PDB file of C-alpha atoms in Angstrom:
ATOM      1  CA  MET T  15     -28.027  11.433  18.587  1.00  0.00           C
ATOM      2  CA  LEU T  16     -25.384  10.320  16.222  1.00  0.00           C
ATOM      3  CA  GLY T  17     -25.876   6.477  16.978  1.00  0.00           C
ATOM      4  CA  SER T  18     -27.787   4.022  19.104  1.00  0.00           C
ATOM      5  CA  PRO T  19     -26.625   3.344  22.607  1.00  0.00           C
ATOM      6  CA  VAL T  20     -25.207   0.181  23.499  1.00  0.00           C
ATOM      7  CA  GLY T  21     -27.632  -1.896  25.838  1.00  0.00           C
ATOM      8  CA  ARG T  22     -26.618  -3.876  28.784  1.00  0.00           C
ATOM      9  CA  ASN T  23     -26.533  -7.036  26.686  1.00  0.00           C
ATOM     10  CA  GLN T  24     -24.883  -5.911  23.518  1.00  0.00           C
ATOM     11  CA  ARG T  25     -21.289  -5.922  23.072  1.00  0.00           C
ATOM     12  CA  PRO T  26     -19.683  -2.744  21.311  1.00  0.00           C
ATOM     13  CA  TRP T  27     -18.585  -3.023  18.025  1.00  0.00           C
ATOM     14  CA  ASN T  28     -14.933  -2.239  18.676  1.00  0.00           C
ATOM     15  CA  LYS T  29     -14.487  -3.993  22.127  1.00  0.00           C
ATOM     16  CA  GLY T  30     -11.060  -5.727  21.743  1.00  0.00           C
ATOM     17  CA  LEU T  31     -10.455  -4.367  18.326  1.00  0.00           C
ATOM     18  CA  LEU T  32      -7.563  -1.951  17.679  1.00  0.00           C
ATOM     19  CA  ILE T  33      -8.769   1.113  16.125  1.00  0.00           C
ATOM     20  CA  GLY T  34      -7.218   4.274  15.121  1.00  0.00           C
ATOM     21  CA  GLN T  35      -3.862   4.683  13.114  1.00  0.00           C
ATOM     22  CA  LYS T  36      -2.111   1.730  11.701  1.00  0.00           C
ATOM     23  CA  LYS T  37       1.743   1.209  11.983  1.00  0.00           C
ATOM     24  CA  PRO T  38       3.983   1.680   9.115  1.00  0.00           C
ATOM     25  CA  LEU T  39       6.374  -1.193   8.383  1.00  0.00           C
ATOM     26  CA  GLU T  40       9.828  -0.788   9.355  1.00  0.00           C
ATOM     27  CA  PRO T  41      12.771  -1.563   6.811  1.00  0.00           C
ATOM     28  CA  LYS T  42      13.607  -4.938   8.390  1.00  0.00           C
ATOM     29  CA  HIS T  43       9.917  -5.906   7.859  1.00  0.00           C
ATOM     30  CA  VAL T  44      10.007  -4.640   4.432  1.00  0.00           C
ATOM     31  CA  TRP T  45      12.616  -6.664   3.361  1.00  0.00           C
ATOM     32  CA  SER T  46      11.340 -10.083   5.450  1.00  0.00           C
ATOM     33  CA  ILE T  47       8.179  -9.856   3.428  1.00  0.00           C
ATOM     34  CA  ARG T  48      10.148  -9.408   0.333  1.00  0.00           C
ATOM     35  CA  VAL T  49      12.342 -12.288   1.029  1.00  0.00           C
ATOM     36  CA  ARG T  50       9.330 -14.482   2.075  1.00  0.00           C
ATOM     37  CA  LEU T  51       7.531 -13.594  -1.218  1.00  0.00           C
ATOM     38  CA  GLU T  52      10.453 -14.206  -3.435  1.00  0.00           C
ATOM     39  CA  ILE T  53      11.337 -17.653  -1.934  1.00  0.00           C
ATOM     40  CA  ALA T  54       7.527 -18.444  -2.347  1.00  0.00           C
ATOM     41  CA  GLY T  55       7.476 -17.545  -5.787  1.00  0.00           C
ATOM     42  CA  SER T  56       4.752 -15.442  -5.498  1.00  0.00           C
ATOM     43  CA  ARG T  57       5.338 -12.917  -8.460  1.00  0.00           C
ATOM     44  CA  ARG T  58       1.751 -11.194  -8.173  1.00  0.00           C
ATOM     45  CA  ASP T  59       2.221 -10.602  -4.509  1.00  0.00           C
ATOM     46  CA  LEU T  60       5.760  -8.954  -4.884  1.00  0.00           C
ATOM     47  CA  VAL T  61       4.413  -6.406  -7.594  1.00  0.00           C
ATOM     48  CA  ILE T  62       1.473  -5.427  -5.264  1.00  0.00           C
ATOM     49  CA  PHE T  63       3.748  -5.075  -2.174  1.00  0.00           C
ATOM     50  CA  ASN T  64       6.314  -3.242  -4.102  1.00  0.00           C
ATOM     51  CA  LEU T  65       3.978  -1.041  -5.786  1.00  0.00           C
ATOM     52  CA  ALA T  66       2.134  -0.351  -2.488  1.00  0.00           C
ATOM     53  CA  ILE T  67       5.256   0.799  -0.719  1.00  0.00           C
ATOM     54  CA  ASP T  68       6.565   2.986  -3.767  1.00  0.00           C
ATOM     55  CA  SER T  69       3.395   4.386  -4.744  1.00  0.00           C
ATOM     56  CA  LYS T  70       1.965   5.206  -1.350  1.00  0.00           C
ATOM     57  CA  LEU T  71      -1.798   4.951  -2.944  1.00  0.00           C
ATOM     58  CA  ARG T  72      -4.683   4.106  -0.981  1.00  0.00           C
ATOM     59  CA  ALA T  73      -5.963   0.433  -1.639  1.00  0.00           C
ATOM     60  CA  CYS T  74      -9.005   1.425  -3.984  1.00  0.00           C
ATOM     61  CA  ASP T  75      -6.156   3.084  -6.547  1.00  0.00           C
ATOM     62  CA  LEU T  76      -3.528   0.516  -6.167  1.00  0.00           C
ATOM     63  CA  VAL T  77      -6.068  -2.699  -6.770  1.00  0.00           C
ATOM     64  CA  LYS T  78      -7.245  -0.689  -9.891  1.00  0.00           C
ATOM     65  CA  LEU T  79      -3.795   0.045 -11.704  1.00  0.00           C
ATOM     66  CA  ARG T  80      -3.778  -0.819 -15.432  1.00  0.00           C
ATOM     67  CA  LEU T  81      -0.976  -2.245 -17.728  1.00  0.00           C
ATOM     68  CA  GLU T  82      -1.122   1.108 -19.337  1.00  0.00           C
ATOM     69  CA  ASP T  83      -0.264   2.917 -16.140  1.00  0.00           C
ATOM     70  CA  VAL T  84       3.281   1.114 -15.672  1.00  0.00           C
ATOM     71  CA  LEU T  85       3.922   0.292 -19.397  1.00  0.00           C
ATOM     72  CA  SER T  86       4.157   2.722 -22.468  1.00  0.00           C
ATOM     73  CA  GLY T  87       3.982   0.426 -25.449  1.00  0.00           C
ATOM     74  CA  ALA T  88       6.313  -2.408 -24.544  1.00  0.00           C
ATOM     75  CA  LYS T  89       8.377  -0.412 -22.540  1.00  0.00           C
ATOM     76  CA  MET T  90       8.198  -0.057 -18.753  1.00  0.00           C
ATOM     77  CA  ARG T  91       7.660   3.440 -16.937  1.00  0.00           C
ATOM     78  CA  HIS T  92       9.847   4.896 -14.604  1.00  0.00           C
ATOM     79  CA  ARG T  93       6.854   7.147 -13.259  1.00  0.00           C
ATOM     80  CA  ALA T  94       3.402   6.659 -13.420  1.00  0.00           C
ATOM     81  CA  THR T  95       0.677   9.084 -13.177  1.00  0.00           C
ATOM     82  CA  ILE T  96      -2.884   8.335 -12.191  1.00  0.00           C
ATOM     83  CA  VAL T  97      -5.912  10.129 -10.754  1.00  0.00           C
ATOM     84  CA  GLN T  98      -6.948   9.170  -7.518  1.00  0.00           C
ATOM     85  CA  LYS T  99     -10.364   8.034  -6.711  1.00  0.00           C
ATOM     86  CA  LYS T 100     -10.929  10.055  -3.425  1.00  0.00           C
ATOM     87  CA  THR T 101      -9.573  13.511  -4.281  1.00  0.00           C
ATOM     88  CA  GLY T 102     -10.210  13.422  -8.356  1.00  0.00           C
ATOM     89  CA  ARG T 103      -6.578  14.726  -8.172  1.00  0.00           C
ATOM     90  CA  PRO T 104      -3.611  13.202 -10.512  1.00  0.00           C
ATOM     91  CA  VAL T 105      -0.900  11.740  -8.429  1.00  0.00           C
ATOM     92  CA  GLN T 106       2.786  10.778  -9.947  1.00  0.00           C
ATOM     93  CA  PHE T 107       4.753   8.013  -8.171  1.00  0.00           C
ATOM     94  CA  GLU T 108       8.177   6.845  -9.016  1.00  0.00           C
ATOM     95  CA  ILE T 109       8.400   2.690 -10.198  1.00  0.00           C
ATOM     96  CA  THR T 110      11.674   1.831  -8.878  1.00  0.00           C
ATOM     97  CA  GLU T 111      14.156  -0.243 -10.660  1.00  0.00           C
ATOM     98  CA  LEU T 112      13.135  -3.183  -8.161  1.00  0.00           C
ATOM     99  CA  SER T 113       9.566  -3.002  -8.689  1.00  0.00           C
ATOM    100  CA  ARG T 114      10.130  -2.825 -12.263  1.00  0.00           C
ATOM    101  CA  SER T 115      11.764  -6.139 -12.376  1.00  0.00           C
ATOM    102  CA  PHE T 116       9.074  -7.619 -10.671  1.00  0.00           C
ATOM    103  CA  ILE T 117       6.803  -6.613 -12.652  1.00  0.00           C
ATOM    104  CA  GLU T 118       8.495  -7.713 -15.881  1.00  0.00           C
ATOM    105  CA  ALA T 119       8.519 -11.237 -14.326  1.00  0.00           C
ATOM    106  CA  TRP T 120       4.794 -10.674 -13.632  1.00  0.00           C
ATOM    107  CA  LEU T 121       3.819  -9.826 -17.161  1.00  0.00           C
ATOM    108  CA  PRO T 122       4.157 -13.067 -19.067  1.00  0.00           C
ATOM    109  CA  MET T 123       1.652 -14.772 -16.505  1.00  0.00           C
ATOM    110  CA  LEU T 124      -0.262 -11.776 -16.821  1.00  0.00           C
ATOM    111  CA  ARG T 125      -0.770 -11.518 -20.550  1.00  0.00           C
ATOM    112  CA  THR T 126      -2.144 -14.865 -20.569  1.00  0.00           C
ATOM    113  CA  THR T 127      -5.109 -13.917 -18.800  1.00  0.00           C
ATOM    114  CA  GLY T 128      -6.063 -11.090 -21.343  1.00  0.00           C
ATOM    115  CA  SER T 129      -6.519  -8.661 -18.718  1.00  0.00           C
ATOM    116  CA  ARG T 130      -6.280  -4.497 -18.721  1.00  0.00           C
ATOM    117  CA  TYR T 131      -5.621  -4.636 -15.091  1.00  0.00           C
ATOM    118  CA  LEU T 132      -2.305  -5.277 -13.550  1.00  0.00           C
ATOM    119  CA  PHE T 133      -3.930  -7.490 -10.582  1.00  0.00           C
ATOM    120  CA  PRO T 134      -6.868  -9.073 -12.215  1.00  0.00           C
ATOM    121  CA  SER T 135      -9.728 -10.752 -10.448  1.00  0.00           C
ATOM    122  CA  ARG T 136      -9.850 -14.575 -10.793  1.00  0.00           C
ATOM    123  CA  LEU T 137     -13.913 -13.983 -10.599  1.00  0.00           C
ATOM    124  CA  HIS T 138     -15.600 -12.860 -13.780  1.00  0.00           C
ATOM    125  CA  ALA T 139     -17.899 -10.479 -11.932  1.00  0.00           C
ATOM    126  CA  SER T 140     -14.942  -8.184 -11.231  1.00  0.00           C
ATOM    127  CA  PRO T 141     -11.785  -7.065 -13.470  1.00  0.00           C
ATOM    128  CA  HIS T 142      -9.382  -6.590 -10.581  1.00  0.00           C
ATOM    129  CA  ILE T 143      -8.813  -7.821  -7.250  1.00  0.00           C
ATOM    130  CA  SER T 144     -11.252  -6.117  -4.350  1.00  0.00           C
ATOM    131  CA  ASN T 145      -9.927  -3.588  -1.853  1.00  0.00           C
ATOM    132  CA  ARG T 146     -10.709  -6.790   0.743  1.00  0.00           C
ATOM    133  CA  GLN T 147      -8.564  -9.175  -0.965  1.00  0.00           C
ATOM    134  CA  TYR T 148      -5.602  -6.634  -0.724  1.00  0.00           C
ATOM    135  CA  ALA T 149      -6.354  -6.348   2.854  1.00  0.00           C
ATOM    136  CA  ARG T 150      -6.459  -9.764   3.281  1.00  0.00           C
ATOM    137  CA  LEU T 151      -2.684 -10.347   1.290  1.00  0.00           C
ATOM    138  CA  VAL T 152      -1.155  -7.695   3.855  1.00  0.00           C
ATOM    139  CA  HIS T 153      -2.525  -9.325   6.893  1.00  0.00           C
ATOM    140  CA  ARG T 154      -0.953 -12.175   5.753  1.00  0.00           C
ATOM    141  CA  TRP T 155       2.389 -10.923   5.012  1.00  0.00           C
ATOM    142  CA  VAL T 156       2.329  -9.428   8.260  1.00  0.00           C
ATOM    143  CA  GLU T 157       1.456 -12.568  10.215  1.00  0.00           C
ATOM    144  CA  SER T 158       4.176 -14.373   8.050  1.00  0.00           C
ATOM    145  CA  ILE T 159       7.125 -12.476   9.627  1.00  0.00           C
ATOM    146  CA  GLY T 160       5.410 -12.810  13.223  1.00  0.00           C
ATOM    147  CA  LEU T 161       3.581  -9.216  13.454  1.00  0.00           C
ATOM    148  CA  ASP T 162       0.094  -8.590  14.911  1.00  0.00           C
ATOM    149  CA  SER T 163      -1.876  -8.253  12.082  1.00  0.00           C
ATOM    150  CA  ALA T 164      -4.293  -6.017  14.034  1.00  0.00           C
ATOM    151  CA  SER T 165      -1.444  -3.367  14.094  1.00  0.00           C
ATOM    152  CA  TYR T 166      -1.104  -3.143  10.309  1.00  0.00           C
ATOM    153  CA  GLY T 167      -3.156  -2.777   7.409  1.00  0.00           C
ATOM    154  CA  THR T 168      -3.456  -1.595   3.961  1.00  0.00           C
ATOM    155  CA  HIS T 169      -2.940   1.995   5.089  1.00  0.00           C
ATOM    156  CA  SER T 170       0.543   0.756   6.564  1.00  0.00           C
ATOM    157  CA  MET T 171       1.670   0.177   3.392  1.00  0.00           C
ATOM    158  CA  ARG T 172       1.023   3.722   2.216  1.00  0.00           C
ATOM    159  CA  ARG T 173       2.547   5.186   5.464  1.00  0.00           C
ATOM    160  CA  THR T 174       5.802   2.865   5.047  1.00  0.00           C
ATOM    161  CA  LYS T 175       7.790   5.143   2.855  1.00  0.00           C
ATOM    162  CA  ALA T 176       6.749   8.282   4.158  1.00  0.00           C
ATOM    163  CA  ALA T 177       7.647   7.433   7.371  1.00  0.00           C
ATOM    164  CA  GLN T 178      11.135   6.133   6.384  1.00  0.00           C
ATOM    165  CA  ILE T 179      11.388   9.652   4.262  1.00  0.00           C
ATOM    166  CA  TYR T 180      10.567  11.547   7.241  1.00  0.00           C
ATOM    167  CA  ARG T 181      13.060   9.605   9.613  1.00  0.00           C
ATOM    168  CA  LYS T 182      15.710  10.158   7.258  1.00  0.00           C
ATOM    169  CA  THR T 183      15.114  13.725   6.546  1.00  0.00           C
ATOM    170  CA  GLY T 184      13.090  15.096   9.326  1.00  0.00           C
ATOM    171  CA  ASN T 185      11.672  17.515   6.742  1.00  0.00           C
ATOM    172  CA  LEU T 186       7.826  17.522   6.232  1.00  0.00           C
ATOM    173  CA  ARG T 187       8.069  19.956   3.368  1.00  0.00           C
ATOM    174  CA  ALA T 188       9.938  17.168   1.424  1.00  0.00           C
ATOM    175  CA  LEU T 189       7.703  14.453   2.103  1.00  0.00           C
ATOM    176  CA  GLN T 190       4.679  16.524   1.040  1.00  0.00           C
ATOM    177  CA  ARG T 191       6.227  16.954  -2.426  1.00  0.00           C
ATOM    178  CA  THR T 192       6.947  13.281  -2.629  1.00  0.00           C
ATOM    179  CA  SER T 193       3.580  12.048  -1.197  1.00  0.00           C
ATOM    180  CA  ALA T 194       0.245  11.420  -2.548  1.00  0.00           C
ATOM    181  CA  THR T 195      -1.008  13.367   0.420  1.00  0.00           C
ATOM    182  CA  ARG T 196      -0.959  16.800   0.593  1.00  0.00           C
ATOM    183  CA  SER T 197      -2.876  17.661   4.019  1.00  0.00           C
ATOM    184  CA  TRP T 198      -0.464  18.648   6.679  1.00  0.00           C
ATOM    185  CA  ARG T 199      -2.380  16.958   9.413  1.00  0.00           C
ATOM    186  CA  ALA T 200      -1.732  13.407   7.461  1.00  0.00           C
ATOM    187  CA  LEU T 201       1.774  14.414   7.532  1.00  0.00           C
ATOM    188  CA  SER T 202       2.124  15.663  11.046  1.00  0.00           C
ATOM    189  CA  ASP T 203       0.686  12.109  12.072  1.00  0.00           C
ATOM    190  CA  ILE T 204       3.651  11.074  10.247  1.00  0.00           C
ATOM    191  CA  SER T 205       5.859  13.093  12.390  1.00  0.00           C
ATOM    192  CA  GLU T 206       4.686  11.869  15.382  1.00  0.00           C
ATOM    193  CA  LEU T 207       6.349   8.713  14.406  1.00  0.00           C
ATOM    194  CA  ARG T 208       9.731  10.163  14.994  1.00  0.00           C
ATOM    195  CA  TRP T 209       8.955  10.232  18.807  1.00  0.00           C
ATOM    196  CA  MET T 210       7.837   6.880  18.756  1.00  0.00           C
ATOM    197  CA  THR T 211      11.060   5.699  17.107  1.00  0.00           C
ATOM    198  CA  LEU T 212      13.563   7.364  19.575  1.00  0.00           C
TER     199      LEU T 212
END
């Protein structure tokens, strides 16, 4: 038996919760969130938001990005390579010009902390923000533009750019080449979005 049966007075853990895949953000949502973060002057959040979309990394890999991943000496990299925690494989991603400008604005504040990580934690026990802190940020961003945060999560950030590429090209093979995801199953899930948007 895989799990314990639910008794008469027990409530199932997922009752009332939206489970399954989270939706990717649409381009209008990306711009709305970006504008709100710029107005608020939230430099760190702008960097996290833009790198999450550019890199298509899982939350556990995104929060552990180091300065040397995005900088080469004092010069900003155009492409970064990291080894994924889940697969152990290296993945390369582009750092767009917009993301580079946000990183450059964030660097002076970051250097005062003396951290090697791009997103340092304020807690001494942890060198970088946690996956849970990142998840809370994503929910806050989504709620700030009036969307239901239950429909979106950290994986939404990962799927956003992939879904946009697929909508423009309709080519799963091209998407596989640009994505940290190599499995056809994950990419076929993205292809289903095409039918949801028609």
